[in-house]
Short mmCIF file of C-alpha atoms in Angstrom, two decimals:
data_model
loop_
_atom_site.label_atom_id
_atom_site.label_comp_id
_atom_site.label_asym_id
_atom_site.label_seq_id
_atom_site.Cartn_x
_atom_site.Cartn_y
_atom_site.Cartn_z
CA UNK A 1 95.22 56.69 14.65
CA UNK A 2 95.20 55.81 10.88
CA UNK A 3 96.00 57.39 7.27
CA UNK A 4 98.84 58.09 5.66
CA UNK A 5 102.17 58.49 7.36
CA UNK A 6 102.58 61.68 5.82
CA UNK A 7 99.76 63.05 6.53
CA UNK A 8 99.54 61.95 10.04
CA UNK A 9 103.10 63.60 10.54
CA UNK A 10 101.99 66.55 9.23
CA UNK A 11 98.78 66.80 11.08
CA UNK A 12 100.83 66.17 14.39
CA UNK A 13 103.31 69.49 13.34
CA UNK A 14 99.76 71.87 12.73
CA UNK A 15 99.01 70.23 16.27
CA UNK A 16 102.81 71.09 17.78
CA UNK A 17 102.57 74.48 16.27
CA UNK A 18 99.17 74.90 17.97
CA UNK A 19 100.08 73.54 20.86
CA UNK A 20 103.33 75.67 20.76
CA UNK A 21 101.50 79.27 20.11
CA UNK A 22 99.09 78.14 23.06
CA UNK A 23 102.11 78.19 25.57
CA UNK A 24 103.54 81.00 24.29
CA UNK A 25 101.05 83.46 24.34
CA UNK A 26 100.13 82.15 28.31
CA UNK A 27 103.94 82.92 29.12
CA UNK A 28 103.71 86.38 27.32
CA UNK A 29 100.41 87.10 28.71
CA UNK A 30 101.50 85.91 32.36
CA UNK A 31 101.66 88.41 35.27
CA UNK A 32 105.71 88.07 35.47
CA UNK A 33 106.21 88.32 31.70
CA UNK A 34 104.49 91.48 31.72
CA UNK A 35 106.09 92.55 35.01
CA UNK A 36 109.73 91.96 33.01
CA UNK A 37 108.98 93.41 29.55
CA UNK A 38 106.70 96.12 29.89
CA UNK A 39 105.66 96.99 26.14
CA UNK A 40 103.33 94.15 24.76
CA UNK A 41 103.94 92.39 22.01
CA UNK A 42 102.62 94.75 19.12
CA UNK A 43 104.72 95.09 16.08
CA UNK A 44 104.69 99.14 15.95
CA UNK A 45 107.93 100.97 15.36
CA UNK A 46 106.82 102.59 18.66
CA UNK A 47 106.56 99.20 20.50
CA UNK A 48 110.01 98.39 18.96
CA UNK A 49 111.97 101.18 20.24
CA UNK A 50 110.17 100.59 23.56
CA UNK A 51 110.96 97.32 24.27
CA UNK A 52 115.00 97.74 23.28
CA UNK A 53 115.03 100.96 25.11
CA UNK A 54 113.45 99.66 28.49
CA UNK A 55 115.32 96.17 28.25
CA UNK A 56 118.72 96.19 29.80
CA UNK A 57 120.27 93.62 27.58
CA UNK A 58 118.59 94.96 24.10
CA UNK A 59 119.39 98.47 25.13
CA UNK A 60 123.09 97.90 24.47
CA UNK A 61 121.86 97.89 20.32
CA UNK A 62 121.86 100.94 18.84
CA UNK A 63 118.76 101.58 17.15
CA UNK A 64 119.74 102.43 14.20
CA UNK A 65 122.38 101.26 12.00
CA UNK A 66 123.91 102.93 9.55
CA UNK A 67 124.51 101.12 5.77
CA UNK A 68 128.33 100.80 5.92
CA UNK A 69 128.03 100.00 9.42
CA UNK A 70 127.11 96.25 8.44
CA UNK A 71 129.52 95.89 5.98
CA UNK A 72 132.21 93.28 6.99
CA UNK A 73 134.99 94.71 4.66
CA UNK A 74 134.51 98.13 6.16
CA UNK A 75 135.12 97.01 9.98
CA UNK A 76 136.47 93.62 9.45
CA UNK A 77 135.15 92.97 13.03
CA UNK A 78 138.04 93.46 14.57
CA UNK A 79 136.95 95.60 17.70
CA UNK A 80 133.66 92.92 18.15
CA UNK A 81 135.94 89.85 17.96
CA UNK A 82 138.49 92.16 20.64
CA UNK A 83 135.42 91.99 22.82
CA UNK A 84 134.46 88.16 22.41
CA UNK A 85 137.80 86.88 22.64
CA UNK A 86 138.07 89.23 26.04
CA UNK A 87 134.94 87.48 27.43
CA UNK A 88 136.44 84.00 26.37
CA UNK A 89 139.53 84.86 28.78
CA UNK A 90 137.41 86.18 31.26
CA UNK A 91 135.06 83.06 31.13
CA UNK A 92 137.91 80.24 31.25
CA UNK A 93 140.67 82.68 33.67
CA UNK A 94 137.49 82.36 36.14
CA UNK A 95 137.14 78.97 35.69
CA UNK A 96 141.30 78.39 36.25
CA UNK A 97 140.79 80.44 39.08
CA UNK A 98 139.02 77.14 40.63
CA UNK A 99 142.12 75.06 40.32
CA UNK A 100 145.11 77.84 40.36
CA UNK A 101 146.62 78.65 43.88
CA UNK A 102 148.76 82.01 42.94
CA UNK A 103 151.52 80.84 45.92
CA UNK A 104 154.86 79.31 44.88
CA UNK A 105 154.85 76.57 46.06
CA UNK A 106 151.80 75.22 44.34
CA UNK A 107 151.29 77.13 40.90
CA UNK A 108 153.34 75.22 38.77
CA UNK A 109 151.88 71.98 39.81
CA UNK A 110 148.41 73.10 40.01
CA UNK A 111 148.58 74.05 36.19
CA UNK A 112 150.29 70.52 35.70
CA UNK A 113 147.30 69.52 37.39
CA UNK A 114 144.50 71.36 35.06
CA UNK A 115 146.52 70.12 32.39
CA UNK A 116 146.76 66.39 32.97
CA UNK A 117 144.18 65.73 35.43
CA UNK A 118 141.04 68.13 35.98
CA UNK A 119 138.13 67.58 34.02
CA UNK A 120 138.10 69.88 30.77
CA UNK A 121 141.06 71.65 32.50
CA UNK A 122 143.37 71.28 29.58
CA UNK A 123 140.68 72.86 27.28
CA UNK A 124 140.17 75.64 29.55
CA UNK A 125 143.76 76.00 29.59
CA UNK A 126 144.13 76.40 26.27
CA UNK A 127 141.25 78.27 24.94
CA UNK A 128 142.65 80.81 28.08
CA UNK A 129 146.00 81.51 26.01
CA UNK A 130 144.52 81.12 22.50
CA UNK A 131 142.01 83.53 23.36
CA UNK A 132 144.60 85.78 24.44
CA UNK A 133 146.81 85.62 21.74
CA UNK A 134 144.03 85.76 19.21
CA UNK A 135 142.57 88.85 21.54
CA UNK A 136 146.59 90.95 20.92
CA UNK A 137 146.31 90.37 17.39
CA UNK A 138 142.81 91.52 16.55
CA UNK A 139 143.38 94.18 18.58
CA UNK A 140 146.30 95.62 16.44
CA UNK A 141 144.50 94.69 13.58
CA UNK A 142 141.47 96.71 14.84
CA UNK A 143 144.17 99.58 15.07
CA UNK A 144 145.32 99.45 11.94
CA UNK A 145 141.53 98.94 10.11
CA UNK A 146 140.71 102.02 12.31
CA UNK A 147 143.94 104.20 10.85
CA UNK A 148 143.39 103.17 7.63
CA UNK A 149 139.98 104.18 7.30
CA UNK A 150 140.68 107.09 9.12
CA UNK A 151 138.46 106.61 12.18
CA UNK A 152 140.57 108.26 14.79
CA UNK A 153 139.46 111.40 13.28
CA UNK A 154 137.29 114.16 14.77
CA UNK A 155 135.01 113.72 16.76
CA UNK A 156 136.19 110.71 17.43
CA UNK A 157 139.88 111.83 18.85
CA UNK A 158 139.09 110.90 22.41
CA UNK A 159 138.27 107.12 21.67
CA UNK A 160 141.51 106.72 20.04
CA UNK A 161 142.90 107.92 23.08
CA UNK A 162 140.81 105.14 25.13
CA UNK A 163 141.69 102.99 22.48
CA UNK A 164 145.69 103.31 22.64
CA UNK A 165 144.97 102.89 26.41
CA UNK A 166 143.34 99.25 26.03
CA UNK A 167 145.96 98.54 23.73
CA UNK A 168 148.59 98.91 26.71
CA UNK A 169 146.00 97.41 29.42
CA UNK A 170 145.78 94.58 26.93
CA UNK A 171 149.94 93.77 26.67
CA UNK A 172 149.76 94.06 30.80
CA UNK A 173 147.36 91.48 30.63
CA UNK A 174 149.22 88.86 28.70
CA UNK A 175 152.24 89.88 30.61
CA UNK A 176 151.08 89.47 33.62
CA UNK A 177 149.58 86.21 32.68
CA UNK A 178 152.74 84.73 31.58
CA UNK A 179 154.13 84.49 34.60
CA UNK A 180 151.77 82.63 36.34
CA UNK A 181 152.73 79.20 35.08
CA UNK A 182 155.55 79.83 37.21
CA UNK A 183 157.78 77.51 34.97
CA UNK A 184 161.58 78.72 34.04
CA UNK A 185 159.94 79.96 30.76
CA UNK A 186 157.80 82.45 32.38
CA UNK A 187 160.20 82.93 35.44
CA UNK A 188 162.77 84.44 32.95
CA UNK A 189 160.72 86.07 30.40
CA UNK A 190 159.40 88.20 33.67
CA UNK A 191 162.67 88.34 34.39
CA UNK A 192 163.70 89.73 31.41
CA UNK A 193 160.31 92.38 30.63
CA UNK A 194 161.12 93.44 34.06
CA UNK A 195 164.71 94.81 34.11
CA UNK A 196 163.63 96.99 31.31
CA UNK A 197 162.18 99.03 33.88
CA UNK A 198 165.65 99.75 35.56
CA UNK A 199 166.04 102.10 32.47
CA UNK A 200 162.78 103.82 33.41
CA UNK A 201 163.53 108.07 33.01
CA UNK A 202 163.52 109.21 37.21
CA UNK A 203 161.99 106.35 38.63
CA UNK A 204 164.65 103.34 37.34
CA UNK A 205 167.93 102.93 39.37
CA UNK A 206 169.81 103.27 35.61
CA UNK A 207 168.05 105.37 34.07
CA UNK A 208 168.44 109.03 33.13
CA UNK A 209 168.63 111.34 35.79
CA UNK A 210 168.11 108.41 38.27
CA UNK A 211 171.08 110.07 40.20
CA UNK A 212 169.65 113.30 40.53
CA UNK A 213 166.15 111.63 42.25
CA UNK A 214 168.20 109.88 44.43
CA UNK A 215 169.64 112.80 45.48
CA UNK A 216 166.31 114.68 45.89
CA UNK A 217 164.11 111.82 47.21
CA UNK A 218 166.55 108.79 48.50
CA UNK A 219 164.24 106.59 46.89
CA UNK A 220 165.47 105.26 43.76
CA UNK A 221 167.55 102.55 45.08
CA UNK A 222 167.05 98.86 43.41
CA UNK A 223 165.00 98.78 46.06
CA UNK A 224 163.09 101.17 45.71
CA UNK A 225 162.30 102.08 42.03
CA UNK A 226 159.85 101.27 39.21
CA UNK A 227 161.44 97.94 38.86
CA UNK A 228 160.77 96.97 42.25
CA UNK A 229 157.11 98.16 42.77
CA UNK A 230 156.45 95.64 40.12
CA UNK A 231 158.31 92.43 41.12
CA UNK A 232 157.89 93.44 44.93
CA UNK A 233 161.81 92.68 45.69
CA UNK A 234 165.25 92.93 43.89
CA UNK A 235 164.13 89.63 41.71
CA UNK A 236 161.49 87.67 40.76
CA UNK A 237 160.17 86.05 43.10
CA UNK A 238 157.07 84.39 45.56
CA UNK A 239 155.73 87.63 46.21
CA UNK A 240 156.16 88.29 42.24
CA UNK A 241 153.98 85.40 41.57
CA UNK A 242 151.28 86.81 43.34
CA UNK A 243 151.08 90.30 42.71
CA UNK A 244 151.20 89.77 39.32
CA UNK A 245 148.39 87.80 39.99
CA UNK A 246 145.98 90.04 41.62
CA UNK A 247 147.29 92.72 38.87
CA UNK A 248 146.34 89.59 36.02
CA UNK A 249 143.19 89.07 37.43
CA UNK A 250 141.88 91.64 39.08
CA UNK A 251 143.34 95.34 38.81
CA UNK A 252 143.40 95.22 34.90
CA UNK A 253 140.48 93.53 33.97
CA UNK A 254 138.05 96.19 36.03
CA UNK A 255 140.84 99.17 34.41
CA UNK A 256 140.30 97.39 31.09
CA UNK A 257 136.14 96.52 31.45
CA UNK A 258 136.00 100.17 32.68
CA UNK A 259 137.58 101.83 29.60
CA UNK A 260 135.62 99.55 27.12
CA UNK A 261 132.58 100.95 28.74
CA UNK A 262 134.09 103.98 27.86
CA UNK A 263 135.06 102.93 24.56
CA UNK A 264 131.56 101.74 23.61
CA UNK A 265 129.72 104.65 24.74
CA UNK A 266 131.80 106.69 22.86
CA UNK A 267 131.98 104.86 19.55
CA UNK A 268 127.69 104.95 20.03
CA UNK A 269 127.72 108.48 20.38
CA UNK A 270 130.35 109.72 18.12
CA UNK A 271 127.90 108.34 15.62
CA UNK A 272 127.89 104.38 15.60
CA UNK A 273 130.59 102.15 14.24
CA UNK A 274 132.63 103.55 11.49
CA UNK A 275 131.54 105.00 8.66
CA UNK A 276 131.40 108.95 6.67
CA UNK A 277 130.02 111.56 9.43
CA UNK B 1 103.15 110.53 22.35
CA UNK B 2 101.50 109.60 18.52
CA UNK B 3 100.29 105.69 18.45
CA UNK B 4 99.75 105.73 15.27
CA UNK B 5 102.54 106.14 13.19
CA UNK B 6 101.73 106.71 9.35
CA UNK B 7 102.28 103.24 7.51
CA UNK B 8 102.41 101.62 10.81
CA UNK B 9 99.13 99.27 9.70
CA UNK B 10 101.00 97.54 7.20
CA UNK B 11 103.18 96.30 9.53
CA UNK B 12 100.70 94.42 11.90
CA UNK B 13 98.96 92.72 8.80
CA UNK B 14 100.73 89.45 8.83
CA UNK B 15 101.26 88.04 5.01
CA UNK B 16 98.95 84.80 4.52
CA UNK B 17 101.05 81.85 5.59
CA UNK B 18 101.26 79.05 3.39
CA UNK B 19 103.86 77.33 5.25
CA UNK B 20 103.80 76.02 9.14
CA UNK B 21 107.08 77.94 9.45
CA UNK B 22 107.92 80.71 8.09
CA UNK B 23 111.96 80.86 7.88
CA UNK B 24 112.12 83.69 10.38
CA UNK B 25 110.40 81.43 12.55
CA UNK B 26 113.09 78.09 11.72
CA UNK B 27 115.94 80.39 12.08
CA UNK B 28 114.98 81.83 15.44
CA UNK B 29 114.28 78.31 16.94
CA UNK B 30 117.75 77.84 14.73
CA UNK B 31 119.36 80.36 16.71
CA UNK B 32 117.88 80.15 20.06
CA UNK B 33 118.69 76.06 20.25
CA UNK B 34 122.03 76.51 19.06
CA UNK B 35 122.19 79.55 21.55
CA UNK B 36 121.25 77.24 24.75
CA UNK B 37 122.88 74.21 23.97
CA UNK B 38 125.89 75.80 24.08
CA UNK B 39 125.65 77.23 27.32
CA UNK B 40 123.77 74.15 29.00
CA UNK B 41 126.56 71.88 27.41
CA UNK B 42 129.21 74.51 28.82
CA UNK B 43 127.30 74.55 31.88
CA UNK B 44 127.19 70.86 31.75
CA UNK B 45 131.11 70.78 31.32
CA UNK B 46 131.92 73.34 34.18
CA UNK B 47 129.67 71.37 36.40
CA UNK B 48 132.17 68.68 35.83
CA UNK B 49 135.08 70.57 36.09
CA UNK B 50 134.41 71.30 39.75
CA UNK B 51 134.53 67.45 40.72
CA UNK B 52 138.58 66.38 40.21
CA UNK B 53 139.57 63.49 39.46
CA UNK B 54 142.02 63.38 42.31
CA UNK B 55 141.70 63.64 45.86
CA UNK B 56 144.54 65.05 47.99
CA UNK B 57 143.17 63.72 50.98
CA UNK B 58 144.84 61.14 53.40
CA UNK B 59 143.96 57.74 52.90
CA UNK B 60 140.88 56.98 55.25
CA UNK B 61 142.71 53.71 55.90
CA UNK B 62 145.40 53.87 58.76
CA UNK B 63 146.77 51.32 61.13
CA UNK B 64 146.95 51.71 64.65
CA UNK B 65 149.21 49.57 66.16
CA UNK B 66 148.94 46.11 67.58
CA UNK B 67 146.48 44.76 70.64
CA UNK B 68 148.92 45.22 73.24
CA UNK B 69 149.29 48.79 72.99
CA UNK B 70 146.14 49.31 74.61
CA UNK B 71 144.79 48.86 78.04
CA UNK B 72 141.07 46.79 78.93
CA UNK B 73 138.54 49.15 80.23
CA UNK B 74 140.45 52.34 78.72
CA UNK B 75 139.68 55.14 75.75
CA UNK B 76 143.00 55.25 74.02
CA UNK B 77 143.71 58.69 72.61
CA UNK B 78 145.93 57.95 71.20
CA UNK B 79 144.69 58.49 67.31
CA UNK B 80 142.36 61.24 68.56
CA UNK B 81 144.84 64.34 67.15
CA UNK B 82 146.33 62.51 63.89
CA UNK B 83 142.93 60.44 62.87
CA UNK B 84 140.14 62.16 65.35
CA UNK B 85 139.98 58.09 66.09
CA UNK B 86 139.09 57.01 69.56
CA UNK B 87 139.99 53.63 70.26
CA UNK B 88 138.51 51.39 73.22
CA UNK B 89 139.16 48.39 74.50
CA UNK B 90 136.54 46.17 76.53
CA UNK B 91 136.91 42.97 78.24
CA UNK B 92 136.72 40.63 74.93
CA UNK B 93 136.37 43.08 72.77
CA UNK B 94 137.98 46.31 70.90
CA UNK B 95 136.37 49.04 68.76
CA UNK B 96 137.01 52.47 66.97
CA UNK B 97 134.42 55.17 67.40
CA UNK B 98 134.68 58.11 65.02
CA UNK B 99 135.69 61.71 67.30
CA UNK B 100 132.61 63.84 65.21
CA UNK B 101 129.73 64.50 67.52
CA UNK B 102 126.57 63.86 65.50
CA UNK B 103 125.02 67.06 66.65
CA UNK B 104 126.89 69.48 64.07
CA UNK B 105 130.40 67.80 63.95
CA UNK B 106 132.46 69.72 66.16
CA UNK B 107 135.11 67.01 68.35
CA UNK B 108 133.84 66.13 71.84
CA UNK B 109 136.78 65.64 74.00
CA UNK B 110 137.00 62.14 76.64
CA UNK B 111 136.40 63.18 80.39
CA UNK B 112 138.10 60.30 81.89
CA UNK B 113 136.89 61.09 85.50
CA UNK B 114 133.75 61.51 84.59
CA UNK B 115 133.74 58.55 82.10
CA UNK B 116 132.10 60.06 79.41
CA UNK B 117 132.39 62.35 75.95
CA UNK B 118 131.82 65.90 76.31
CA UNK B 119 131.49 67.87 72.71
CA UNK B 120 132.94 71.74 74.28
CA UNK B 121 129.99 73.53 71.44
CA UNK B 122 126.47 72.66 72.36
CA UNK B 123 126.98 70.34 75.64
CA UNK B 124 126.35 66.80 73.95
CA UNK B 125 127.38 63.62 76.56
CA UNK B 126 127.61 60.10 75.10
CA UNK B 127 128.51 57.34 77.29
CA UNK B 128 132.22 55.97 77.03
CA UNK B 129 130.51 53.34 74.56
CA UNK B 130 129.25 56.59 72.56
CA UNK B 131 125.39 56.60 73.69
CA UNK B 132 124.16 60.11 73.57
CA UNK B 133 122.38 60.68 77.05
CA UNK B 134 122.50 64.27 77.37
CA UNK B 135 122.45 67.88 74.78
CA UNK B 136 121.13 67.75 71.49
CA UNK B 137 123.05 64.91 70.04
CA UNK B 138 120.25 63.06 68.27
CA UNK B 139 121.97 59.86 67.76
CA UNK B 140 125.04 57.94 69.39
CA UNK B 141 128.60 58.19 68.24
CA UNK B 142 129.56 56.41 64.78
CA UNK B 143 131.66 53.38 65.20
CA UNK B 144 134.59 52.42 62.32
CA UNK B 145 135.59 49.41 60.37
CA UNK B 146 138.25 47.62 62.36
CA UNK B 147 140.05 44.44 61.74
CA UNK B 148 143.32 43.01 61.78
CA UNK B 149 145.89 41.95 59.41
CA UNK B 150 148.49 39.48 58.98
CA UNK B 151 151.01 40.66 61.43
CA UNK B 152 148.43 41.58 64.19
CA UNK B 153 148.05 45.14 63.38
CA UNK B 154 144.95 47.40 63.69
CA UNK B 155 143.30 48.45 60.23
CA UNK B 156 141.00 51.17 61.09
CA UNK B 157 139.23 52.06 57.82
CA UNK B 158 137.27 55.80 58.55
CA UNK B 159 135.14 54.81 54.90
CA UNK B 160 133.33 52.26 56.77
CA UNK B 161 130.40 53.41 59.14
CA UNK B 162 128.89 51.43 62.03
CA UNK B 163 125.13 53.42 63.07
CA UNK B 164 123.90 52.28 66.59
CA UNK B 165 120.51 53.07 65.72
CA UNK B 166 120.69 50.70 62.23
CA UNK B 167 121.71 48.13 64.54
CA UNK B 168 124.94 48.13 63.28
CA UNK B 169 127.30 47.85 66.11
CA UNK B 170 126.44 43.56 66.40
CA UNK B 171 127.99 43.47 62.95
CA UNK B 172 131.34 41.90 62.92
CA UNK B 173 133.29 43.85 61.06
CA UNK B 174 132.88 47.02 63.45
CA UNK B 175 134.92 45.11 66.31
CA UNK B 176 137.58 42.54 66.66
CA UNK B 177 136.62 39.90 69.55
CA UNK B 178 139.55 39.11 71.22
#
């Protein structure tokens, strides 16, 4: 080996690229390659709308885009970033879910214990509720982008509707999640978001017309009314704790994921993300 | 189904390359490496996360009383619930042999009359010095770091194993001579 440095480094990157394009093309040209993505590698518009279309994960693209559609200061994001920061909760609640026990007796100090002691626990504690937070807030501003520009309008009624839904599904989630510190903070505040339900129309003990079920159906008792089918007794309690659990991680995220697959489809056929019809 | 879309040749001619990367090719390794870093160094990370950094297990160390308490020629049970511990005493000597049958782990349970351990899952018999002689044990009972301490007590420490076949059981610190 002699020369020039230079040259000798650059002679060495022709070789890498070489040696680079030789593995590729024996991975693209391999038996399983082929067997996975079925439309060779020719640059054709043909070939292009082939390969997304028959690939699960490019299929999700829409193929084609329309101008405004790209334009940060039409869309800000906000609906995208919705969707990230959901799969940021999902990613780091699954990981919790290694460490949390939903019983009372163990979830306070088991989040004391991510916290102080569990590798990267704290981290995954915390991008948890900043992910949340940030999640509620981009998801009003995604609202509010989407009224201003007028977005709810036909055809595109029904995904408001679907929208509006999440929105709720959304606010369950973070309250649900607050109380699963199960420190006086959260005890109360669950406390607190609770008892509004007393006032529920028909189904709340003190709400309107409450009498008048209770006469019809004997069932709206503080026992037995909206307030109690959520915190499972007359206050919050153990059996609180955990089926505001399975509701926090389990019953809203699949009502949730379900209605964004709703969501998406729709926005993809109502004609793509925002823009003039 | 038309292969040949009007216009379509222009696309496969590549433009002459005067570089050994063309950007689009820099930013997609760009991309990609960025891409799978992040995920191995998450993966990395998570693979971490599932090893704590605190045990909430008993201590394996545990002390069983003094010399007296047990009787020459006998398996003491005594530990056998709390510390799956048996403890036996021979004439000069005393030892602690580990209650995990080295088939599949289940506990064999001490058959005084017949004067031998029986494991109840697959039939495995060791001899009341924990020699497997019948089942599909493949090797003898493990033996446990014993010793004593100031006072006289036993200090059985379950961390410490004692293999017949590694002719372990002649080293000293896997019985007290008495």
């Amino acid at each position: 080996m002699g020369g020039p440095g230079v040259v000798y480094r650059f002679m060495n990157l022709i070789q890498l690229k070489a040696k680079y394009e030789e593995i590729r093309k024996t991975v693209v040209d391999s038996y399983v390659w082929k067997s996975i993505f079925r439309h060779g590698y020719k640059d054709t518009p043909r070939n292009r709308v082939l390969m997304t279309a028959s690939n699960v994960f490019l299929h999700l693209h829409p193929s084609k885009m329309r101008r405004h559609g790209i334009k940060i200061s039409y869309t800000w994001c906000a609906g995208g970033l919705t969707f990230l920061f959901f799969l940021v909760t999902v990613v780091t609640g699954v990981i919790l879910m290694f460490y949390y026990r939903p019983v009372a007796e163990y979830a306070y100090v088991d989040m004391k214990y991510l916290q102080f002691d569990v590798p990267f626990g704290m981290i995954m504690r915390n991008m948890h509720r900043w992910a949340a937070h940030l999640m509620v807030i981009l998801v009003m501003l995604h609202m509010f982008r989407v009224f201003m520009t007028g977005s709810y309008k036909p055809p595109r009624e029904f995904n408001w509707v679907v929208g509006v839904l999440l929105l709720v599904l959304t606010f369950l989630l973070s309250f649900t999640g607050y109380l699963l510190p199960w420190d006086q903070l959260s005890i109360w505040a669950v406390t607190v978001g609770t008892n509004m339900a007393r006032a529920t129309p028909l189904l709340g003990h003190e709400g309107p017309f409450a009498a008048q079920m209770q006469e019809l159906t004997g069932l709206v008792t503080p026992r037995y009314d909206a307030r109690s089918l959520l915190t499972a007794g007359t206050v919050v309690g153990a059996p609180t704790l955990l089926r505001f659990y399975v509701l926090h991680c389990i019953f809203i995220p699949i009502a949730a994921a379900i209605l964004m697959i709703v969501h998406f489809w729709r926005v993809r056929k109502d004609g793509g993300i925002s823009g003039p019809l | 189904m038309q292969t040949n879309i009007p216009g379509s040749e222009k696309l496969v001619e590549k433009p002459v390359e005067r570089n050994l990367w063309t950007r689009r090719d820099f930013f997609g390794f760009a991309g990609w490496g960025a891409f799978l870093s992040a995920i191995g160094l998450g993966l990395l990370g998570f693979l971490r996360l599932l090893y704590p950094r605190v045990l909430f297990e008993p201590s394996p160390v545990f002390k069983a009383g003094k010399i007296e308490d047990f009787v020459e020629g006998e398996v003491s049970e005594k530990f056998k619930e709390e510390q799956r511990v048996w403890i036996i005493r021979e004439a000069g000597k005393i030892y602690a042999i580990q209650a995990i049958c080295t088939h599949l782990g289940c506990t064999p349970r001490w058959l005084p009359l017949e004067g031998k351990f029986k494991c109840p899952c697959h039939g495995s018999g060791f001899t009341k010095d924990g020699v497997n002689f019948e089942g599909p044990a493949p090797r003898p009972l493990e033996r446990l770091a014993i010793r004593m301490d100031e006072e006289g007590n036993l200090i059985i420490d379950k961390s410490k194993k004692y293999l017949y076949e590694k002719g372990q059981w002649e080293d000293p610190e896997s019985f007290i001579v008495l």
